[in-house]
Amino acid sequence: MSYDTINILHLEQFKSKIELLETRLERNVLIIELKFYKQQILCPICGSAHIRFLEYKYKKIIHSISTHEKSVIRWHMRRYQCKLCKKTFSESNPLSDSNENVSLYTKMSILNYLKDYNHTFTSAAHHYYVSSQTVINIFDRYVEAKRRKLPKVINIDEVFISRAHKYKYACVLYDFMHRKIIDVLPTRHKRYLIDYFARIPKTELSSVEVVVMDMWQTYRDVIKLCIPHAKIAVDSFHLIKTLNEIIKRIRIDTMNLYKINKSAPVHDDMYYYMLKKFHYFFVKNYEDIYDGKIRIQKLHAYWHKSDILHYLLSVNDDLKDAYLLKERYREFNLTASYEMCDDELNQLIYLFRNHKLAGMRSFGRTLNNWKNEIKNSFLVYDKRRISNGPIESVNNKIKTVIKTSNGIKSYNRLRNKIMYAINKDIPIKNK
Ligand SMILES: [Zn+2]
């Protein structure tokens, strides 16, 4: 045998101990015959050095060095008997844990493979020629994701985990600055969250400066109670989304006024057509809309976006007012700062709350209810405005893990898999 063979077979750590190494292919399985040099050995029961060799036993250990073919080590294991106490025993096994038939190398390969959040226990089993249950046993034994220390800026959000678990939504805590999952909790229920934070030492809680959240009352209540000194910020994108939904509703209501319907008080086919066709003008950032000629099929004409907008806003004054106020809020959201936002925010709240349309007034109440949290959303950490943006992309990865792990029944295992595959820095325990 050559050292190359040893390396190819990933047995280099045993290099100096190998007495016999032969390989052969047997029905598409690579069989690796392996024997180590005889070691000085004492009886594990009485400690006597008077032992005699009995026989070889052949132990099969799955040793997956390639994903193209199964490979198995056939280890020539020596059996001994103690001359003193008559007990029989085997030489120690450096390849795998005593009662397991998977090599340590294979186990570490599997654990490495599972670091990709697209990879599942089933695909690992397939790749490494072991059963899914073996993969799960290895995972459970070596992976235990601990909660990360609470950082300065925490993102909090929920993710749908399925009906298979006790609760529908898990709650994700995320470290905004270090871009790591802090923890994944099985529920976002208030009682659970309060108990959770209550178990965290005061000194650790005291390091938290800001918690970023959607406008979810439970989160605000919990943080006010458990981390009272922390600032609470709402995710500004979430607010814009809420406002866009309202504008969309107003556009549709307006549009329907002009639907061709003989019983309707007024109807103008063209208004209806334009409001329907160019719906995105009301929610998309104007600067992101195509800047060239846009075809208007019904008129057999091409218009610039400025003409289209002008037309859309000429349809109805209420819609126009709502649109312009929405744009003013959007501008505020883009340009204001923590130090310089109070006046405009107060002004906006006033305008929304006194708007003619109920939808706009309800947004005004939302703004008023979350006023401090909106101001805090302008805080900047590491030169980035705080937001829940980073957690949204992590949630997509989490959803992939959940979707591909419909076999994971245990919440704890699911949590470990999520943190292990996404954080990438969870250590292997019991190594
Ligand atoms: Zn003995």
Tab-separated table of N, CA and C in Angstrom, residues 144-291:
chain	number	residue	atom	x	y	z
A	144	GLU	N	-25.840	20.894	18.917
A	144	GLU	CA	-26.746	21.491	19.874
A	144	GLU	C	-26.491	22.984	19.834
A	145	ALA	N	-27.363	23.694	19.129
A	145	ALA	CA	-27.162	25.128	18.949
A	145	ALA	C	-27.582	25.865	20.212
A	146	LYS	N	-26.648	26.595	20.763
A	146	LYS	CA	-26.965	27.370	21.963
A	146	LYS	C	-27.445	28.756	21.552
A	147	ARG	N	-28.228	29.347	22.401
A	147	ARG	CA	-28.630	30.727	22.154
A	147	ARG	C	-27.399	31.613	22.129
A	148	ARG	N	-27.349	32.537	21.175
A	148	ARG	CA	-26.231	33.477	21.151
A	148	ARG	C	-26.492	34.578	22.163
A	149	LYS	N	-25.407	35.199	22.568
A	149	LYS	CA	-25.515	36.291	23.535
A	149	LYS	C	-26.309	37.428	22.895
A	150	LEU	N	-27.130	38.080	23.684
A	150	LEU	CA	-27.937	39.170	23.133
A	150	LEU	C	-27.024	40.333	22.717
A	151	PRO	N	-27.209	40.831	21.514
A	151	PRO	CA	-26.359	41.913	21.004
A	151	PRO	C	-26.995	43.288	21.250
A	152	LYS	N	-26.373	44.311	20.686
A	152	LYS	CA	-26.889	45.678	20.820
A	152	LYS	C	-28.208	45.859	20.096
A	153	VAL	N	-28.262	45.316	18.869
A	153	VAL	CA	-29.475	45.492	18.053
A	153	VAL	C	-30.079	44.130	17.737
A	154	ILE	N	-31.299	43.929	18.186
A	154	ILE	CA	-31.999	42.660	17.954
A	154	ILE	C	-33.122	42.877	16.946
A	155	ASN	N	-33.200	41.997	15.974
A	155	ASN	CA	-34.380	41.942	15.108
A	155	ASN	C	-35.274	40.845	15.654
A	156	ILE	N	-36.562	41.112	15.652
A	156	ILE	CA	-37.493	40.060	16.079
A	156	ILE	C	-38.581	39.929	15.018
A	157	ASP	N	-38.859	38.688	14.645
A	157	ASP	CA	-39.852	38.455	13.596
A	157	ASP	C	-40.346	37.019	13.728
A	158	GLU	N	-41.457	36.708	13.041
A	158	GLU	CA	-41.959	35.341	13.142
A	158	GLU	C	-41.824	34.650	11.796
A	159	VAL	N	-41.857	33.343	11.869
A	159	VAL	CA	-41.805	32.561	10.630
A	159	VAL	C	-42.768	31.399	10.802
A	160	PHE	N	-43.510	31.128	9.730
A	160	PHE	CA	-44.499	30.049	9.768
A	160	PHE	C	-43.787	28.709	9.779
A	161	ILE	N	-44.055	27.865	10.775
A	161	ILE	CA	-43.324	26.595	10.803
A	161	ILE	C	-44.165	25.386	10.438
A	162	SER	N	-45.417	25.521	10.239
A	162	SER	CA	-46.281	24.413	9.815
A	162	SER	C	-47.203	23.974	10.923
A	163	ARG	N	-48.194	23.273	10.482
A	163	ARG	CA	-49.214	22.796	11.398
A	163	ARG	C	-48.758	21.549	12.145
A	164	ALA	N	-47.627	21.002	11.692
A	164	ALA	CA	-47.161	19.757	12.305
A	164	ALA	C	-46.658	19.997	13.733
A	165	HIS	N	-46.276	21.224	14.004
A	165	HIS	CA	-45.750	21.519	15.333
A	165	HIS	C	-46.854	22.114	16.205
A	166	LYS	N	-46.575	22.210	17.455
A	166	LYS	CA	-47.581	22.659	18.415
A	166	LYS	C	-48.065	24.068	18.077
A	167	TYR	N	-47.133	24.941	17.714
A	167	TYR	CA	-47.505	26.315	17.373
A	167	TYR	C	-47.265	26.561	15.888
A	168	LYS	N	-48.060	27.447	15.335
A	168	LYS	CA	-47.938	27.721	13.903
A	168	LYS	C	-46.729	28.587	13.559
A	169	TYR	N	-46.446	29.542	14.428
A	169	TYR	CA	-45.372	30.482	14.141
A	169	TYR	C	-44.239	30.343	15.147
A	170	ALA	N	-43.035	30.295	14.619
A	170	ALA	CA	-41.869	30.365	15.484
A	170	ALA	C	-41.437	31.827	15.519
A	171	CYS	N	-40.683	32.175	16.534
A	171	CYS	CA	-40.232	33.560	16.667
A	171	CYS	C	-38.705	33.580	16.525
A	172	VAL	N	-38.230	34.391	15.601
A	172	VAL	CA	-36.798	34.420	15.315
A	172	VAL	C	-36.172	35.680	15.915
A	173	LEU	N	-35.102	35.481	16.669
A	173	LEU	CA	-34.324	36.618	17.173
A	173	LEU	C	-33.032	36.660	16.363
A	174	TYR	N	-32.686	37.837	15.896
A	174	TYR	CA	-31.563	37.944	14.963
A	174	TYR	C	-30.646	39.095	15.380
A	175	ASP	N	-29.361	38.880	15.179
A	175	ASP	CA	-28.359	39.886	15.511
A	175	ASP	C	-28.121	40.756	14.268
A	176	PHE	N	-28.627	41.977	14.320
A	176	PHE	CA	-28.583	42.877	13.158
A	176	PHE	C	-27.156	43.167	12.697
A	177	MET	N	-26.247	43.392	13.653
A	177	MET	CA	-24.899	43.804	13.270
A	177	MET	C	-24.014	42.627	12.871
A	178	HIS	N	-24.141	41.511	13.560
A	178	HIS	CA	-23.277	40.365	13.235
A	178	HIS	C	-23.936	39.385	12.275
A	179	ARG	N	-25.166	39.665	11.927
A	179	ARG	CA	-25.903	38.855	10.943
A	179	ARG	C	-25.935	37.377	11.286
A	180	LYS	N	-26.348	37.115	12.518
A	180	LYS	CA	-26.480	35.722	12.966
A	180	LYS	C	-27.829	35.556	13.661
A	181	ILE	N	-28.345	34.341	13.590
A	181	ILE	CA	-29.564	34.032	14.340
A	181	ILE	C	-29.181	33.904	15.812
A	182	ILE	N	-29.877	34.612	16.663
A	182	ILE	CA	-29.619	34.503	18.106
A	182	ILE	C	-30.336	33.268	18.640
A	183	ASP	N	-31.585	33.117	18.220
A	183	ASP	CA	-32.357	31.968	18.688
A	183	ASP	C	-33.633	31.856	17.855
A	184	VAL	N	-34.185	30.663	17.867
A	184	VAL	CA	-35.487	30.450	17.229
A	184	VAL	C	-36.395	29.854	18.301
A	185	LEU	N	-37.434	30.589	18.661
A	185	LEU	CA	-38.323	30.149	19.736
A	185	LEU	C	-39.572	29.499	19.129
A	186	PRO	N	-40.122	28.503	19.825
A	186	PRO	CA	-41.207	27.722	19.223
A	186	PRO	C	-42.508	28.493	19.017
A	187	THR	N	-42.636	29.640	19.638
A	187	THR	CA	-43.884	30.403	19.510
A	187	THR	C	-43.617	31.883	19.748
A	188	ARG	N	-44.573	32.705	19.295
A	188	ARG	CA	-44.445	34.137	19.577
A	188	ARG	C	-45.470	34.557	20.635
A	189	HIS	N	-45.999	33.564	21.350
A	189	HIS	CA	-46.980	33.891	22.392
A	189	HIS	C	-46.333	34.722	23.496
A	190	LYS	N	-47.098	35.665	23.972
A	190	LYS	CA	-46.606	36.626	24.957
A	190	LYS	C	-46.020	35.966	26.207
A	191	ARG	N	-46.778	35.016	26.758
A	191	ARG	CA	-46.364	34.374	28.011
A	191	ARG	C	-44.997	33.699	27.820
A	192	TYR	N	-44.871	33.003	26.693
A	192	TYR	CA	-43.624	32.297	26.420
A	192	TYR	C	-42.465	33.284	26.310
A	193	LEU	N	-42.679	34.364	25.581
A	193	LEU	CA	-41.601	35.335	25.362
A	193	LEU	C	-41.176	35.992	26.670
A	194	ILE	N	-42.149	36.302	27.501
A	194	ILE	CA	-41.823	36.930	28.795
A	194	ILE	C	-40.967	35.972	29.635
A	195	ASP	N	-41.388	34.715	29.692
A	195	ASP	CA	-40.615	33.718	30.456
A	195	ASP	C	-39.204	33.575	29.882
A	196	TYR	N	-39.119	33.602	28.577
A	196	TYR	CA	-37.827	33.432	27.902
A	196	TYR	C	-36.862	34.554	28.305
A	197	PHE	N	-37.319	35.784	28.170
A	197	PHE	CA	-36.429	36.908	28.493
A	197	PHE	C	-36.148	36.981	29.999
A	198	ALA	N	-37.126	36.510	30.786
A	198	ALA	CA	-36.939	36.548	32.247
A	198	ALA	C	-35.792	35.639	32.679
A	199	ARG	N	-35.507	34.624	31.884
A	199	ARG	CA	-34.427	33.693	32.248
A	199	ARG	C	-33.038	34.196	31.839
A	200	ILE	N	-33.000	35.281	31.084
A	200	ILE	CA	-31.706	35.812	30.641
A	200	ILE	C	-31.169	36.777	31.702
A	201	PRO	N	-29.880	36.622	32.058
A	201	PRO	CA	-29.330	37.475	33.130
A	201	PRO	C	-29.490	38.971	32.836
A	202	LYS	N	-29.729	39.710	33.898
A	202	LYS	CA	-29.928	41.168	33.788
A	202	LYS	C	-28.766	41.868	33.086
A	203	THR	N	-27.552	41.424	33.411
A	203	THR	CA	-26.378	42.073	32.821
A	203	THR	C	-26.381	41.920	31.297
A	204	GLU	N	-26.852	40.777	30.852
A	204	GLU	CA	-26.896	40.554	29.406
A	204	GLU	C	-28.002	41.394	28.763
A	205	LEU	N	-29.136	41.447	29.412
A	205	LEU	CA	-30.244	42.258	28.890
A	205	LEU	C	-29.829	43.727	28.803
A	206	SER	N	-28.979	44.133	29.727
A	206	SER	CA	-28.612	45.550	29.786
A	206	SER	C	-27.781	45.983	28.580
A	207	SER	N	-27.205	45.019	27.858
A	207	SER	CA	-26.399	45.398	26.693
A	207	SER	C	-27.252	45.662	25.450
A	208	VAL	N	-28.524	45.309	25.516
A	208	VAL	CA	-29.404	45.522	24.358
A	208	VAL	C	-29.784	47.000	24.258
A	209	GLU	N	-29.577	47.578	23.075
A	209	GLU	CA	-29.915	48.991	22.886
A	209	GLU	C	-31.207	49.185	22.089
A	210	VAL	N	-31.379	48.377	21.061
A	210	VAL	CA	-32.572	48.540	20.213
A	210	VAL	C	-33.155	47.180	19.846
A	211	VAL	N	-34.471	47.118	19.775
A	211	VAL	CA	-35.151	45.934	19.244
A	211	VAL	C	-36.014	46.383	18.066
A	212	VAL	N	-35.776	45.769	16.914
A	212	VAL	CA	-36.519	46.138	15.700
A	212	VAL	C	-37.613	45.106	15.453
A	213	MET	N	-38.810	45.562	15.160
A	213	MET	CA	-39.936	44.635	15.004
A	213	MET	C	-40.938	45.148	13.982
A	214	ASP	N	-41.833	44.247	13.561
A	214	ASP	CA	-43.015	44.683	12.817
A	214	ASP	C	-43.950	45.315	13.832
A	215	MET	N	-45.049	45.889	13.347
A	215	MET	CA	-45.975	46.508	14.291
A	215	MET	C	-46.842	45.436	14.945
A	216	TRP	N	-46.243	44.683	15.806
A	216	TRP	CA	-46.927	43.578	16.483
A	216	TRP	C	-46.937	43.903	17.959
A	217	GLN	N	-48.139	44.171	18.475
A	217	GLN	CA	-48.292	44.678	19.835
A	217	GLN	C	-47.629	43.780	20.884
A	218	THR	N	-47.733	42.470	20.688
A	218	THR	CA	-47.160	41.535	21.667
A	218	THR	C	-45.659	41.783	21.842
A	219	TYR	N	-44.952	41.938	20.738
A	219	TYR	CA	-43.502	42.152	20.832
A	219	TYR	C	-43.215	43.431	21.628
A	220	ARG	N	-43.981	44.474	21.315
A	220	ARG	CA	-43.738	45.744	22.008
A	220	ARG	C	-43.998	45.590	23.514
A	221	ASP	N	-45.094	44.923	23.855
A	221	ASP	CA	-45.410	44.713	25.276
A	221	ASP	C	-44.294	43.934	25.970
A	222	VAL	N	-43.841	42.880	25.302
A	222	VAL	CA	-42.827	42.013	25.915
A	222	VAL	C	-41.522	42.781	26.133
A	223	ILE	N	-41.104	43.523	25.118
A	223	ILE	CA	-39.825	44.241	25.238
A	223	ILE	C	-39.925	45.348	26.284
A	224	LYS	N	-41.053	46.052	26.307
A	224	LYS	CA	-41.221	47.117	27.311
A	224	LYS	C	-41.138	46.554	28.721
A	225	LEU	N	-41.656	45.337	28.859
A	225	LEU	CA	-41.668	44.707	30.173
A	225	LEU	C	-40.302	44.110	30.533
A	226	CYS	N	-39.679	43.442	29.581
A	226	CYS	CA	-38.485	42.638	29.889
A	226	CYS	C	-37.173	43.390	29.658
A	227	ILE	N	-37.150	44.292	28.698
A	227	ILE	CA	-35.922	45.067	28.443
A	227	ILE	C	-36.330	46.548	28.418
A	228	PRO	N	-36.776	47.059	29.560
A	228	PRO	CA	-37.417	48.383	29.562
A	228	PRO	C	-36.528	49.519	29.051
A	229	HIS	N	-35.215	49.375	29.191
A	229	HIS	CA	-34.341	50.474	28.770
A	229	HIS	C	-34.115	50.482	27.245
A	230	ALA	N	-34.441	49.383	26.575
A	230	ALA	CA	-34.143	49.289	25.130
A	230	ALA	C	-35.109	50.145	24.321
A	231	LYS	N	-34.572	50.723	23.264
A	231	LYS	CA	-35.437	51.460	22.340
A	231	LYS	C	-36.129	50.440	21.438
A	232	ILE	N	-37.362	50.734	21.093
A	232	ILE	CA	-38.088	49.857	20.174
A	232	ILE	C	-38.240	50.593	18.853
A	233	ALA	N	-37.920	49.902	17.770
A	233	ALA	CA	-38.043	50.512	16.445
A	233	ALA	C	-38.931	49.643	15.572
A	234	VAL	N	-39.764	50.264	14.758
A	234	VAL	CA	-40.526	49.459	13.797
A	234	VAL	C	-39.749	49.406	12.489
A	235	ASP	N	-39.993	48.360	11.771
A	235	ASP	CA	-39.362	48.214	10.470
A	235	ASP	C	-40.072	49.156	9.497
A	236	SER	N	-39.318	50.100	8.921
A	236	SER	CA	-39.960	51.135	8.098
A	236	SER	C	-40.550	50.544	6.812
A	237	PHE	N	-39.946	49.491	6.322
A	237	PHE	CA	-40.450	48.845	5.116
A	237	PHE	C	-41.858	48.280	5.353
A	238	HIS	N	-42.032	47.750	6.542
A	238	HIS	CA	-43.318	47.190	6.941
A	238	HIS	C	-44.404	48.277	6.925
A	239	LEU	N	-44.043	49.470	7.382
A	239	LEU	CA	-44.975	50.598	7.376
A	239	LEU	C	-45.350	51.001	5.952
A	240	ILE	N	-44.358	51.068	5.107
A	240	ILE	CA	-44.611	51.439	3.707
A	240	ILE	C	-45.528	50.403	3.058
A	241	LYS	N	-45.282	49.146	3.405
A	241	LYS	CA	-46.120	48.080	2.856
A	241	LYS	C	-47.573	48.259	3.294
A	242	THR	N	-47.741	48.574	4.568
A	242	THR	CA	-49.091	48.814	5.098
A	242	THR	C	-49.752	49.974	4.362
A	243	LEU	N	-48.998	51.040	4.166
A	243	LEU	CA	-49.535	52.215	3.483
A	243	LEU	C	-49.876	51.888	2.026
A	244	ASN	N	-49.023	51.133	1.374
A	244	ASN	CA	-49.296	50.747	-0.013
A	244	ASN	C	-50.579	49.927	-0.140
A	245	GLU	N	-50.815	49.079	0.850
A	245	GLU	CA	-52.054	48.283	0.850
A	245	GLU	C	-53.275	49.198	0.900
A	246	ILE	N	-53.152	50.242	1.712
A	246	ILE	CA	-54.271	51.189	1.844
A	246	ILE	C	-54.501	51.929	0.533
A	247	ILE	N	-53.410	52.378	-0.079
A	247	ILE	CA	-53.526	53.098	-1.357
A	247	ILE	C	-54.113	52.186	-2.441
A	248	LYS	N	-53.698	50.939	-2.398
A	248	LYS	CA	-54.218	49.974	-3.370
A	248	LYS	C	-55.739	49.850	-3.232
A	249	ARG	N	-56.187	49.776	-1.989
A	249	ARG	CA	-57.626	49.674	-1.703
A	249	ARG	C	-58.360	50.911	-2.231
A	250	ILE	N	-57.764	52.069	-2.012
A	250	ILE	CA	-58.397	53.320	-2.456
A	250	ILE	C	-58.448	53.366	-3.986
A	251	ARG	N	-57.367	52.942	-4.614
A	251	ARG	CA	-57.350	52.910	-6.082
A	251	ARG	C	-58.450	51.993	-6.617
A	252	ILE	N	-58.577	50.809	-6.015
A	252	ILE	CA	-59.586	49.856	-6.502
A	252	ILE	C	-60.991	50.418	-6.296
A	253	ASP	N	-61.216	51.001	-5.119
A	253	ASP	CA	-62.545	51.594	-4.863
A	253	ASP	C	-62.850	52.685	-5.887
A	254	THR	N	-61.836	53.508	-6.174
A	254	THR	CA	-62.023	54.589	-7.150
A	254	THR	C	-62.282	54.001	-8.534
A	255	MET	N	-61.484	53.040	-8.885
A	255	MET	CA	-61.593	52.396	-10.188
A	255	MET	C	-63.001	51.846	-10.409
A	256	ASN	N	-63.524	51.226	-9.366
A	256	ASN	CA	-64.834	50.596	-9.494
A	256	ASN	C	-65.970	51.605	-9.683
A	257	LEU	N	-65.699	52.859	-9.333
A	257	LEU	CA	-66.697	53.908	-9.575
A	257	LEU	C	-66.914	54.088	-11.073
A	258	TYR	N	-65.901	53.737	-11.831
A	258	TYR	CA	-65.945	54.006	-13.273
A	258	TYR	C	-66.114	52.746	-14.108
A	259	LYS	N	-66.508	51.715	-13.426
A	259	LYS	CA	-66.701	50.452	-14.129
A	259	LYS	C	-67.918	50.578	-15.044
A	260	ILE	N	-67.830	49.964	-16.211
A	260	ILE	CA	-68.989	50.004	-17.117
A	260	ILE	C	-70.119	49.219	-16.475
A	261	ASN	N	-71.069	49.949	-16.046
A	261	ASN	CA	-72.201	49.358	-15.349
A	261	ASN	C	-73.300	50.408	-15.415
A	262	LYS	N	-74.336	50.056	-16.091
A	262	LYS	CA	-75.354	51.084	-16.391
A	262	LYS	C	-75.992	51.659	-15.133
A	263	SER	N	-75.996	50.872	-14.050
A	263	SER	CA	-76.635	51.383	-12.846
A	263	SER	C	-75.695	52.272	-12.028
A	264	ALA	N	-74.383	52.252	-12.376
A	264	ALA	CA	-73.434	53.090	-11.627
A	264	ALA	C	-73.713	54.562	-11.925
A	265	PRO	N	-73.515	55.434	-10.921
A	265	PRO	CA	-73.819	56.847	-11.111
A	265	PRO	C	-72.977	57.475	-12.223
A	266	VAL	N	-71.713	57.157	-12.237
A	266	VAL	CA	-70.858	57.673	-13.314
A	266	VAL	C	-70.082	56.512	-13.888
A	267	HIS	N	-69.778	56.576	-15.121
A	267	HIS	CA	-68.873	55.559	-15.629
A	267	HIS	C	-68.097	56.105	-16.802
A	268	ASP	N	-66.853	55.818	-16.746
A	268	ASP	CA	-65.989	56.212	-17.840
A	268	ASP	C	-65.017	55.072	-18.055
A	269	ASP	N	-65.182	54.425	-19.121
A	269	ASP	CA	-64.414	53.245	-19.453
A	269	ASP	C	-62.904	53.487	-19.384
A	270	MET	N	-62.483	54.651	-19.848
A	270	MET	CA	-61.056	54.950	-19.920
A	270	MET	C	-60.432	55.095	-18.531
A	271	TYR	N	-61.136	55.744	-17.619
A	271	TYR	CA	-60.631	55.859	-16.240
A	271	TYR	C	-60.399	54.472	-15.644
A	272	TYR	N	-61.432	53.659	-15.818
A	272	TYR	CA	-61.349	52.286	-15.280
A	272	TYR	C	-60.141	51.561	-15.867
A	273	TYR	N	-60.044	51.669	-17.158
A	273	TYR	CA	-58.961	50.990	-17.874
A	273	TYR	C	-57.582	51.434	-17.378
A	274	MET	N	-57.399	52.721	-17.265
A	274	MET	CA	-56.087	53.253	-16.873
A	274	MET	C	-55.746	52.906	-15.422
A	275	LEU	N	-56.736	53.029	-14.546
A	275	LEU	CA	-56.471	52.725	-13.129
A	275	LEU	C	-56.161	51.247	-12.931
A	276	LYS	N	-56.737	50.441	-13.792
A	276	LYS	CA	-56.477	49.013	-13.674
A	276	LYS	C	-55.123	48.663	-14.273
A	277	LYS	N	-54.895	49.183	-15.475
A	277	LYS	CA	-53.681	48.832	-16.178
A	277	LYS	C	-52.420	49.359	-15.482
A	278	PHE	N	-52.509	50.565	-14.972
A	278	PHE	CA	-51.317	51.168	-14.366
A	278	PHE	C	-51.395	51.181	-12.840
A	279	HIS	N	-51.922	50.088	-12.311
A	279	HIS	CA	-52.061	49.936	-10.856
A	279	HIS	C	-50.743	50.164	-10.127
A	280	TYR	N	-49.642	49.739	-10.774
A	280	TYR	CA	-48.345	49.808	-10.078
A	280	TYR	C	-47.851	51.230	-9.863
A	281	PHE	N	-48.405	52.180	-10.602
A	281	PHE	CA	-47.991	53.571	-10.378
A	281	PHE	C	-48.291	54.026	-8.946
A	282	PHE	N	-49.265	53.373	-8.316
A	282	PHE	CA	-49.664	53.809	-6.977
A	282	PHE	C	-48.813	53.220	-5.866
A	283	VAL	N	-48.118	52.147	-6.143
A	283	VAL	CA	-47.343	51.501	-5.081
A	283	VAL	C	-45.842	51.421	-5.374
A	284	LYS	N	-45.488	51.484	-6.623
A	284	LYS	CA	-44.072	51.383	-6.972
A	284	LYS	C	-43.409	52.744	-6.779
A	285	ASN	N	-42.131	52.746	-6.504
A	285	ASN	CA	-41.424	54.018	-6.443
A	285	ASN	C	-41.406	54.621	-7.842
A	286	TYR	N	-41.840	55.869	-7.927
A	286	TYR	CA	-41.959	56.500	-9.248
A	286	TYR	C	-40.645	56.412	-10.026
A	287	GLU	N	-39.528	56.609	-9.325
A	287	GLU	CA	-38.222	56.602	-9.999
A	287	GLU	C	-37.860	55.213	-10.548
A	288	ASP	N	-38.537	54.190	-10.058
A	288	ASP	CA	-38.256	52.840	-10.550
A	288	ASP	C	-39.122	52.446	-11.746
A	289	ILE	N	-40.064	53.277	-12.086
A	289	ILE	CA	-40.939	52.952	-13.214
A	289	ILE	C	-40.207	53.281	-14.523
A	290	TYR	N	-40.404	52.459	-15.513
A	290	TYR	CA	-39.727	52.585	-16.807
A	290	TYR	C	-39.815	54.022	-17.346
A	291	ASP	N	-38.670	54.523	-17.745
A	291	ASP	CA	-38.551	55.943	-18.080
A	291	ASP	C	-38.742	56.228	-19.578
